[in-house]
Amino acid sequence: MATRGINPHNGGEENPLEGNKPQKENAPDAQNRRALGDIGNFVTVRGVDVKLPNRPVTRGFCAQLVANAQAKAEAENNKKLLDVPAPVAVNGAVVDQKKAAVNPKRNLVIEISPDSEEEVKMEERKKHYIKKKANSLTSVLTARSKAACGLTNKPKDTVVDIDADDAENELAAVEYVEDIYKFYKLIEEEIRLRDYMDSQPEINQKMRSILVDWLIEVHQKFELLPETLYLTVNIVDRFLAVKSVPRRDLQLVGISAMLMASKYEEIWAPEVNDFVCISDRAYSHDQILKMEKAILGHLEWTLTVATPYVFLVRFIKASIPDKEMEQMAHFLSELAMMHYGAAVMFCPSLVAASAVYAARCTLVKTPAWDATLQFHTGFSEAQLLGCAKLLVSFHSTAASADNKLKVVYRRYSNPERAAVALLSPAKSLTFAPSTC
């Protein structure tokens, strides 16, 4: 085991500053050695030089020396910090006193705040955009050639944000409206009607038109929402597509379909007894409920569908309409709903877009189809021509003497609906194949 050196001046206590150093066994007078005084006896503790006095050093006395030295060093540091001159304000800006003394000639100090930095950046951007690029000879010759050939670049049509005014309206669901209509576009193909008239032995297209004409009149009598009417006709068509119905039960199917649509869309739906009375008691209370259950079973309770009205509301909004324009689009859409061919040949979104396009052509709106309408409908003007011409032909024959189904015509001849049915059909879509 190693031995430790003992200082005779401190009564045999261990000197912590010398550490545990092993001594040689044969060293003479190992216990009587004195500390060398000619080399200063300096000990460095935590960056502080401590000089040992000429007296016995105990542990407590050594700790006191170290504490005093540290306190003195800290005091000197604080004194140096206090001697540093405080910053002064020059023209509202904080300037270091030393820097001001070194550069006495610079009297003007510019204060740059965050706002002024942004203004400087904006000025630089303006200068960057204002600065014109020098046109090369090739670009000049190309521009002259295009101008000579009539190929000058036309300004692109901008798409109007039709939902900007409804940004604060929570019911408009502006954040999700585009996704909603993308979903409607997907499901309309899944539930699109097929030609079912060949599978109905006792029903033809004319009977269907009579039924729809009567349902529109009942809808007007009960003062129901437009969504209810479109959903009613959709339920009738989908049920007839999967189930053969006798002629005597066709009106019963229409009554039960309107009862279901009213429960789905209306706040205060008509009761079963109201439909019993409106049908002149041709069907009983139990027959209506039984048919309602049968329809729901065959349709697998699927009532959330994309009708033409769902798209019509959006497309009318995209056309930035007036009252006359809006009523004309609804008039043409309801004419399409009455005719079996339009309901089967075209998908609901195409019927709605064609109704808006035909309405604009009828009212001679220019342009008849713009970038905003094409963006929100997803159809070009060329894609709408076939269906639009068919709708205009319905408008042309609506007031004829041969047409006995005039509920829609009388409804939109009312001044409350801008009497749009009395307007002349779009000549450009009736007589000429060209666009508006």
Coordinates of C-alpha atoms in Angstrom, one line a residue:
M1 CA 0.0 0.0 0.0
A2 CA 1.4 3.4 -0.9
T3 CA 2.3 5.9 1.8
R4 CA 1.5 9.6 1.9
G5 CA 3.8 12.5 2.6
I6 CA 3.2 14.2 6.0
N7 CA 3.9 17.9 6.5
P8 CA 5.4 18.5 9.9
H9 CA 4.0 22.0 10.0
N10 CA 0.3 20.9 9.9
G11 CA 0.4 18.4 12.7
G12 CA 0.5 15.3 10.6
E13 CA -2.6 16.2 8.5
E14 CA -2.7 15.3 4.9
N15 CA -2.1 18.1 2.4
P16 CA -4.8 17.9 -0.2
L17 CA -2.8 20.1 -2.6
E18 CA 0.0 17.5 -2.9
G19 CA -2.3 14.6 -3.7
N20 CA -1.7 10.9 -3.0
K21 CA 1.9 10.4 -4.2
P22 CA 3.8 7.2 -3.4
Q23 CA 7.2 7.7 -1.7
K24 CA 10.3 5.7 -2.0
E25 CA 11.0 3.4 0.8
N26 CA 14.7 4.2 1.0
A27 CA 14.3 8.0 0.7
P28 CA 16.2 9.6 3.6
D29 CA 14.3 12.0 5.9
A30 CA 11.1 11.6 3.8
Q31 CA 9.0 12.9 6.6
N32 CA 11.1 16.0 7.3
R33 CA 11.1 17.5 3.8
R34 CA 9.9 21.1 3.5
A35 CA 8.0 22.6 0.6
L36 CA 10.3 24.3 -1.9
G37 CA 9.9 28.1 -1.5
D38 CA 12.1 29.2 -4.3
I39 CA 9.6 28.1 -7.0
G40 CA 6.7 30.2 -5.7
N41 CA 4.4 27.5 -4.3
F42 CA 1.5 28.5 -6.7
V43 CA -1.5 26.2 -7.1
T44 CA -4.1 26.7 -9.9
V45 CA -7.7 26.0 -8.8
R46 CA -10.5 26.5 -11.4
G47 CA -8.5 29.1 -13.4
V48 CA -7.5 31.1 -10.3
D49 CA -3.9 31.4 -9.1
V50 CA -3.6 30.8 -5.3
K51 CA -0.3 31.6 -3.5
L52 CA 0.3 29.5 -0.3
P53 CA 1.4 31.5 2.7
N54 CA 4.3 30.6 5.0
R55 CA 2.1 28.9 7.5
P56 CA 0.7 25.4 8.0
V57 CA -2.0 24.7 5.4
T58 CA -5.0 22.7 6.7
R59 CA -8.0 21.6 4.7
G60 CA -10.2 24.4 6.0
F61 CA -7.6 27.1 5.5
C62 CA -7.0 25.9 1.9
A63 CA -10.7 26.0 1.1
Q64 CA -10.9 29.5 2.5
L65 CA -8.0 30.6 0.3
V66 CA -9.6 29.2 -2.8
A67 CA -13.0 30.9 -1.9
N68 CA -11.3 34.3 -1.4
A69 CA -9.4 34.0 -4.7
Q70 CA -12.6 33.1 -6.6
A71 CA -14.5 36.0 -5.0
K72 CA -11.7 38.4 -5.9
A73 CA -11.7 37.2 -9.5
E74 CA -15.5 37.6 -9.8
A75 CA -15.3 41.1 -8.4
E76 CA -12.7 42.1 -11.0
N77 CA -14.9 40.7 -13.8
N78 CA -17.9 42.7 -12.5
K79 CA -15.8 45.8 -12.4
K80 CA -14.7 45.3 -16.0
L81 CA -18.3 45.0 -17.1
L82 CA -19.3 48.1 -15.2
D83 CA -16.5 50.0 -16.9
V84 CA -18.0 49.3 -20.4
P85 CA -19.8 52.4 -21.6
A86 CA -23.6 52.0 -22.0
P87 CA -25.2 52.3 -25.5
V88 CA -26.7 55.6 -26.4
A89 CA -29.5 56.5 -28.7
V90 CA -28.8 58.6 -31.8
N91 CA -31.7 59.7 -33.9
G92 CA -34.0 57.1 -32.4
A93 CA -31.5 54.3 -33.0
V94 CA -29.4 52.5 -30.4
V95 CA -25.7 52.9 -31.0
D96 CA -22.8 51.5 -29.1
Q97 CA -20.8 54.3 -27.4
K98 CA -17.4 52.8 -28.4
K99 CA -18.5 52.5 -32.0
A100 CA -19.7 56.1 -31.9
A101 CA -16.4 57.2 -30.5
V102 CA -14.4 55.3 -33.1
N103 CA -16.4 56.7 -36.1
P104 CA -17.2 60.3 -35.1
K105 CA -17.7 61.4 -38.7
R106 CA -20.8 59.2 -39.2
N107 CA -23.6 61.3 -37.8
L108 CA -26.4 59.8 -39.7
V109 CA -27.7 56.5 -38.4
I110 CA -30.5 54.7 -40.4
E111 CA -33.0 52.6 -38.4
I112 CA -34.3 49.7 -40.3
S113 CA -37.5 48.2 -38.9
P114 CA -39.2 45.0 -40.1
D115 CA -41.7 47.1 -42.0
S116 CA -39.1 49.1 -43.8
E117 CA -37.2 45.9 -44.7
E118 CA -40.4 44.6 -46.4
E119 CA -40.8 47.9 -48.2
V120 CA -37.3 47.8 -49.5
K121 CA -37.8 44.2 -50.8
M122 CA -41.1 45.3 -52.5
E123 CA -39.3 48.1 -54.2
E124 CA -36.6 45.8 -55.4
R125 CA -39.3 43.4 -56.8
K126 CA -41.0 46.2 -58.6
K127 CA -37.8 47.3 -60.2
H128 CA -37.2 43.7 -61.2
Y129 CA -40.6 43.4 -62.8
I130 CA -40.6 46.9 -64.4
K131 CA -37.2 46.2 -66.0
K132 CA -37.9 45.0 -69.5
K133 CA -35.9 42.4 -71.2
A134 CA -34.3 43.4 -74.4
N135 CA -36.0 41.7 -77.3
S136 CA -33.8 39.7 -79.6
L137 CA -33.9 39.9 -83.3
T138 CA -35.4 36.4 -83.5
S139 CA -38.3 37.2 -81.2
V140 CA -39.1 40.4 -83.1
L141 CA -39.2 38.6 -86.4
T142 CA -41.4 35.9 -84.9
A143 CA -43.8 38.4 -83.5
R144 CA -44.1 40.2 -86.9
S145 CA -44.7 36.9 -88.7
K146 CA -47.5 35.9 -86.3
A147 CA -49.1 39.3 -86.7
A148 CA -48.9 39.1 -90.5
C149 CA -50.6 35.6 -90.4
G150 CA -53.2 36.6 -87.8
L151 CA -51.7 34.2 -85.2
T152 CA -51.3 36.8 -82.4
N153 CA -51.7 35.4 -79.0
K154 CA -55.2 36.0 -77.5
P155 CA -55.6 36.6 -73.8
K156 CA -56.6 33.5 -71.9
D157 CA -60.0 33.4 -70.3
T158 CA -59.7 33.5 -66.5
V159 CA -61.7 31.2 -64.3
V160 CA -63.9 33.1 -61.8
D161 CA -63.9 32.0 -58.2
I162 CA -67.7 31.5 -57.8
D163 CA -67.4 30.6 -54.1
A164 CA -65.5 33.8 -53.0
D165 CA -68.7 35.5 -51.8
D166 CA -69.6 32.4 -49.7
A167 CA -66.3 32.1 -47.9
E168 CA -67.9 33.2 -44.6
N169 CA -71.1 31.1 -45.1
E170 CA -70.6 27.9 -43.2
L171 CA -73.7 26.3 -44.9
A172 CA -72.0 26.7 -48.3
A173 CA -69.3 24.3 -47.3
V174 CA -66.8 26.1 -49.6
E175 CA -63.9 23.9 -48.3
Y176 CA -65.5 20.7 -49.5
V177 CA -67.8 21.7 -52.4
E178 CA -65.3 20.7 -55.1
D179 CA -64.8 17.3 -53.5
I180 CA -68.6 16.9 -53.1
Y181 CA -69.2 17.4 -56.8
K182 CA -66.3 15.1 -57.8
F183 CA -68.1 12.4 -55.7
Y184 CA -71.4 13.2 -57.5
K185 CA -69.6 12.8 -60.9
L186 CA -68.4 9.4 -59.8
I187 CA -71.7 8.0 -58.5
E188 CA -73.8 9.3 -61.4
E189 CA -72.2 6.7 -63.6
E190 CA -72.9 3.9 -61.2
I191 CA -76.7 4.6 -60.9
R192 CA -77.2 5.9 -64.5
L193 CA -80.5 4.8 -66.0
R194 CA -80.7 2.2 -68.7
D195 CA -83.4 1.8 -71.3
Y196 CA -86.0 -0.2 -69.4
M197 CA -89.1 0.4 -71.5
D198 CA -88.7 -2.9 -73.4
S199 CA -88.9 -4.8 -70.0
Q200 CA -92.3 -3.1 -69.2
P201 CA -95.1 -5.0 -71.0
E202 CA -97.9 -2.6 -70.0
I203 CA -96.1 0.8 -69.8
N204 CA -94.8 3.0 -72.6
Q205 CA -93.0 6.3 -72.8
K206 CA -96.2 8.3 -73.1
M207 CA -97.6 6.9 -69.9
R208 CA -94.4 7.8 -68.1
S209 CA -94.7 11.4 -69.4
I210 CA -98.3 11.6 -68.2
L211 CA -97.2 10.3 -64.7
V212 CA -94.4 12.9 -64.5
D213 CA -96.7 15.7 -65.6
W214 CA -99.2 14.8 -62.9
L215 CA -96.4 14.5 -60.2
I216 CA -95.2 18.0 -61.1
E217 CA -98.7 19.3 -60.5
V218 CA -98.9 17.5 -57.2
H219 CA -95.5 18.8 -56.3
Q220 CA -96.7 22.4 -57.0
K221 CA -99.9 21.7 -55.0
F222 CA -98.0 20.7 -51.9
E223 CA -95.4 23.5 -52.4
L224 CA -92.5 21.1 -52.1
L225 CA -88.8 21.7 -52.7
P226 CA -87.3 21.2 -56.2
E227 CA -85.0 18.5 -54.8
T228 CA -88.1 16.5 -53.9
L229 CA -89.5 16.5 -57.5
Y230 CA -86.2 15.4 -59.0
L231 CA -85.7 12.7 -56.5
T232 CA -89.3 11.5 -57.0
V233 CA -88.8 11.0 -60.7
N234 CA -85.4 9.4 -60.1
I235 CA -87.0 6.8 -57.7
V236 CA -89.7 6.0 -60.3
D237 CA -87.3 5.4 -63.1
R238 CA -84.9 3.3 -61.0
F239 CA -87.8 1.1 -59.7
L240 CA -89.3 0.6 -63.2
A241 CA -85.8 -0.4 -64.4
V242 CA -85.7 -3.3 -62.0
K243 CA -89.4 -4.2 -61.5
S244 CA -92.2 -4.9 -64.0
V245 CA -95.2 -2.8 -63.0
P246 CA -98.8 -3.2 -64.1
R247 CA -100.5 -0.2 -65.7
R248 CA -103.0 0.2 -62.8
D249 CA -100.2 0.5 -60.3
L250 CA -98.1 3.1 -62.2
Q251 CA -99.7 6.0 -60.3
L252 CA -99.3 4.2 -57.0
V253 CA -95.5 3.9 -57.7
G254 CA -95.5 7.7 -58.3
I255 CA -97.4 8.5 -55.1
S256 CA -95.1 6.2 -53.0
A257 CA -92.0 7.6 -54.6
M258 CA -93.1 11.2 -53.8
L259 CA -93.8 10.2 -50.2
M260 CA -90.3 8.8 -49.8
A261 CA -88.7 11.8 -51.5
S262 CA -90.7 14.1 -49.2
K263 CA -89.5 12.3 -46.1
Y264 CA -85.9 12.5 -47.4
E265 CA -85.9 16.2 -48.5
E266 CA -88.6 18.1 -46.7
I267 CA -88.8 19.4 -43.1
W268 CA -92.6 18.9 -43.0
A269 CA -93.4 16.1 -45.4
P270 CA -97.0 15.4 -46.5
E271 CA -98.8 12.6 -44.7
V272 CA -100.0 9.4 -46.3
N273 CA -103.6 10.6 -46.0
D274 CA -102.7 13.7 -48.1
F275 CA -101.6 11.4 -51.0
V276 CA -104.7 9.3 -50.6
C277 CA -106.9 12.4 -51.1
I278 CA -104.7 13.8 -53.9
S279 CA -105.2 10.6 -55.8
D280 CA -109.0 10.8 -55.3
R281 CA -108.8 7.7 -53.1
A282 CA -107.7 5.5 -55.9
Y283 CA -105.3 3.8 -53.5
S284 CA -105.7 3.1 -49.8
H285 CA -103.4 4.0 -46.9
D286 CA -102.1 0.4 -46.7
Q287 CA -101.4 0.1 -50.4
I288 CA -99.2 3.2 -50.4
L289 CA -97.2 2.0 -47.4
K290 CA -96.8 -1.5 -49.0
M291 CA -95.6 0.0 -52.2
E292 CA -93.2 2.2 -50.4
K293 CA -91.7 -0.8 -48.7
A294 CA -91.4 -2.7 -52.0
I295 CA -89.6 0.2 -53.7
L296 CA -87.1 0.6 -50.8
G297 CA -86.4 -3.1 -50.9
H298 CA -85.7 -3.1 -54.7
L299 CA -83.5 0.1 -54.5
E300 CA -81.7 -1.3 -51.4
W301 CA -82.6 1.9 -49.5
T302 CA -80.3 4.0 -51.8
L303 CA -81.8 7.5 -51.8
T304 CA -78.6 9.7 -51.9
V305 CA -78.2 10.0 -55.7
A306 CA -77.0 12.7 -58.1
T307 CA -80.0 14.1 -59.8
P308 CA -79.9 16.8 -62.5
Y309 CA -80.9 19.4 -59.9
V310 CA -77.8 18.7 -57.8
F311 CA -75.6 19.7 -60.8
L312 CA -78.0 22.4 -62.0
V313 CA -77.6 24.5 -58.9
R314 CA -73.9 24.5 -59.1
F315 CA -73.8 25.2 -62.9
I316 CA -76.2 28.0 -62.7
K317 CA -74.0 29.6 -60.0
A318 CA -71.0 29.2 -62.3
S319 CA -72.9 31.1 -65.1
I320 CA -73.3 34.2 -62.7
P321 CA -77.0 34.4 -63.7
D322 CA -79.8 36.9 -63.3
K323 CA -83.3 35.8 -62.5
E324 CA -84.3 35.3 -66.1
M325 CA -81.3 33.1 -66.8
E326 CA -81.9 31.0 -63.7
Q327 CA -85.6 30.4 -64.5
M328 CA -84.9 29.5 -68.1
A329 CA -82.3 26.8 -67.0
H330 CA -84.9 25.3 -64.6
F331 CA -87.6 25.4 -67.3
L332 CA -85.4 23.5 -69.8
S333 CA -84.3 21.0 -67.2
E334 CA -87.9 20.1 -66.2
L335 CA -88.8 19.7 -69.8
A336 CA -86.0 17.1 -70.1
M337 CA -87.2 15.4 -67.0
M338 CA -90.6 14.8 -68.6
H339 CA -89.2 13.1 -71.7
Y340 CA -88.0 9.6 -71.4
G341 CA -85.4 9.9 -74.1
A342 CA -83.5 12.7 -72.4
A343 CA -83.5 10.9 -69.1
V344 CA -82.0 7.7 -70.5
M345 CA -79.7 9.0 -73.2
F346 CA -77.8 11.6 -71.1
C347 CA -76.2 11.6 -67.7
P348 CA -77.6 14.1 -65.1
S349 CA -74.6 16.4 -65.2
L350 CA -74.7 16.6 -69.0
V351 CA -78.5 17.4 -68.9
A352 CA -77.8 20.2 -66.3
A353 CA -74.9 21.7 -68.2
S354 CA -76.9 21.6 -71.5
A355 CA -79.8 23.3 -69.8
V356 CA -77.5 26.2 -68.7
Y357 CA -75.9 26.4 -72.2
A358 CA -79.3 26.3 -74.0
A359 CA -80.6 29.0 -71.6
R360 CA -77.7 31.3 -72.3
C361 CA -78.2 30.8 -76.1
T362 CA -81.9 31.5 -75.7
L363 CA -81.2 34.7 -73.9
V364 CA -78.3 35.6 -76.3
K365 CA -75.7 35.7 -73.5
T366 CA -72.2 36.3 -74.8
P367 CA -70.1 34.2 -74.6
A368 CA -72.5 31.3 -74.5
W369 CA -69.8 29.1 -72.9
D370 CA -66.7 30.4 -71.1
A371 CA -63.8 29.1 -69.2
T372 CA -65.5 29.3 -65.8
L373 CA -68.4 27.1 -67.0
Q374 CA -66.2 24.6 -68.7
F375 CA -64.1 24.3 -65.5
H376 CA -67.0 23.7 -63.2
T377 CA -69.1 21.5 -65.5
G378 CA -66.3 19.5 -67.0
F379 CA -67.9 19.8 -70.5
S380 CA -66.8 21.7 -73.6
E381 CA -69.2 23.6 -75.8
A382 CA -69.0 20.9 -78.5
Q383 CA -70.0 18.1 -76.0
L384 CA -73.2 20.0 -75.1
L385 CA -74.6 20.6 -78.6
G386 CA -76.5 17.3 -79.0
C387 CA -78.4 17.5 -75.7
A388 CA -78.9 21.3 -75.9
K389 CA -80.6 21.0 -79.3
L390 CA -82.9 18.4 -77.9
L391 CA -83.9 20.7 -75.0
V392 CA -84.5 23.5 -77.4
S393 CA -86.8 21.2 -79.4
F394 CA -88.8 20.5 -76.3
H395 CA -89.1 24.2 -75.8
S396 CA -90.4 24.7 -79.3
T397 CA -93.1 22.1 -78.9
A398 CA -94.2 23.0 -75.4
A399 CA -96.8 25.5 -76.5
S400 CA -98.1 23.6 -79.5
A401 CA -101.7 22.5 -79.7
D402 CA -100.7 18.9 -80.1
N403 CA -99.0 18.9 -76.7
K404 CA -101.5 18.2 -74.0
L405 CA -98.9 17.9 -71.1
K406 CA -98.5 21.7 -70.4
V407 CA -98.0 21.8 -66.6
V408 CA -94.4 22.8 -67.0
Y409 CA -95.2 25.3 -69.7
R410 CA -98.0 27.0 -67.6
R411 CA -95.7 27.0 -64.6
Y412 CA -93.0 28.9 -66.3
S413 CA -95.4 31.2 -68.1
N414 CA -96.1 32.8 -64.7
P415 CA -94.5 36.3 -64.3
E416 CA -93.2 35.1 -60.9
R417 CA -90.9 32.9 -62.9
A418 CA -90.0 35.6 -65.3
A419 CA -92.4 34.1 -67.9
V420 CA -89.4 32.4 -69.6
A421 CA -91.7 29.8 -71.3
L422 CA -93.1 32.6 -73.5
L423 CA -89.7 33.5 -74.9
S424 CA -88.6 32.3 -78.4
P425 CA -86.4 29.2 -78.5
A426 CA -82.7 29.6 -79.3
K427 CA -82.6 30.0 -83.1
S428 CA -78.9 29.1 -83.3
L429 CA -79.6 25.7 -81.8
T430 CA -82.8 25.1 -83.7
F431 CA -82.0 25.9 -87.2
A432 CA -78.2 25.9 -87.5
P433 CA -75.6 23.4 -86.4
S434 CA -73.1 26.1 -85.5
T435 CA -72.6 27.2 -81.9
C436 CA -73.8 30.4 -80.3

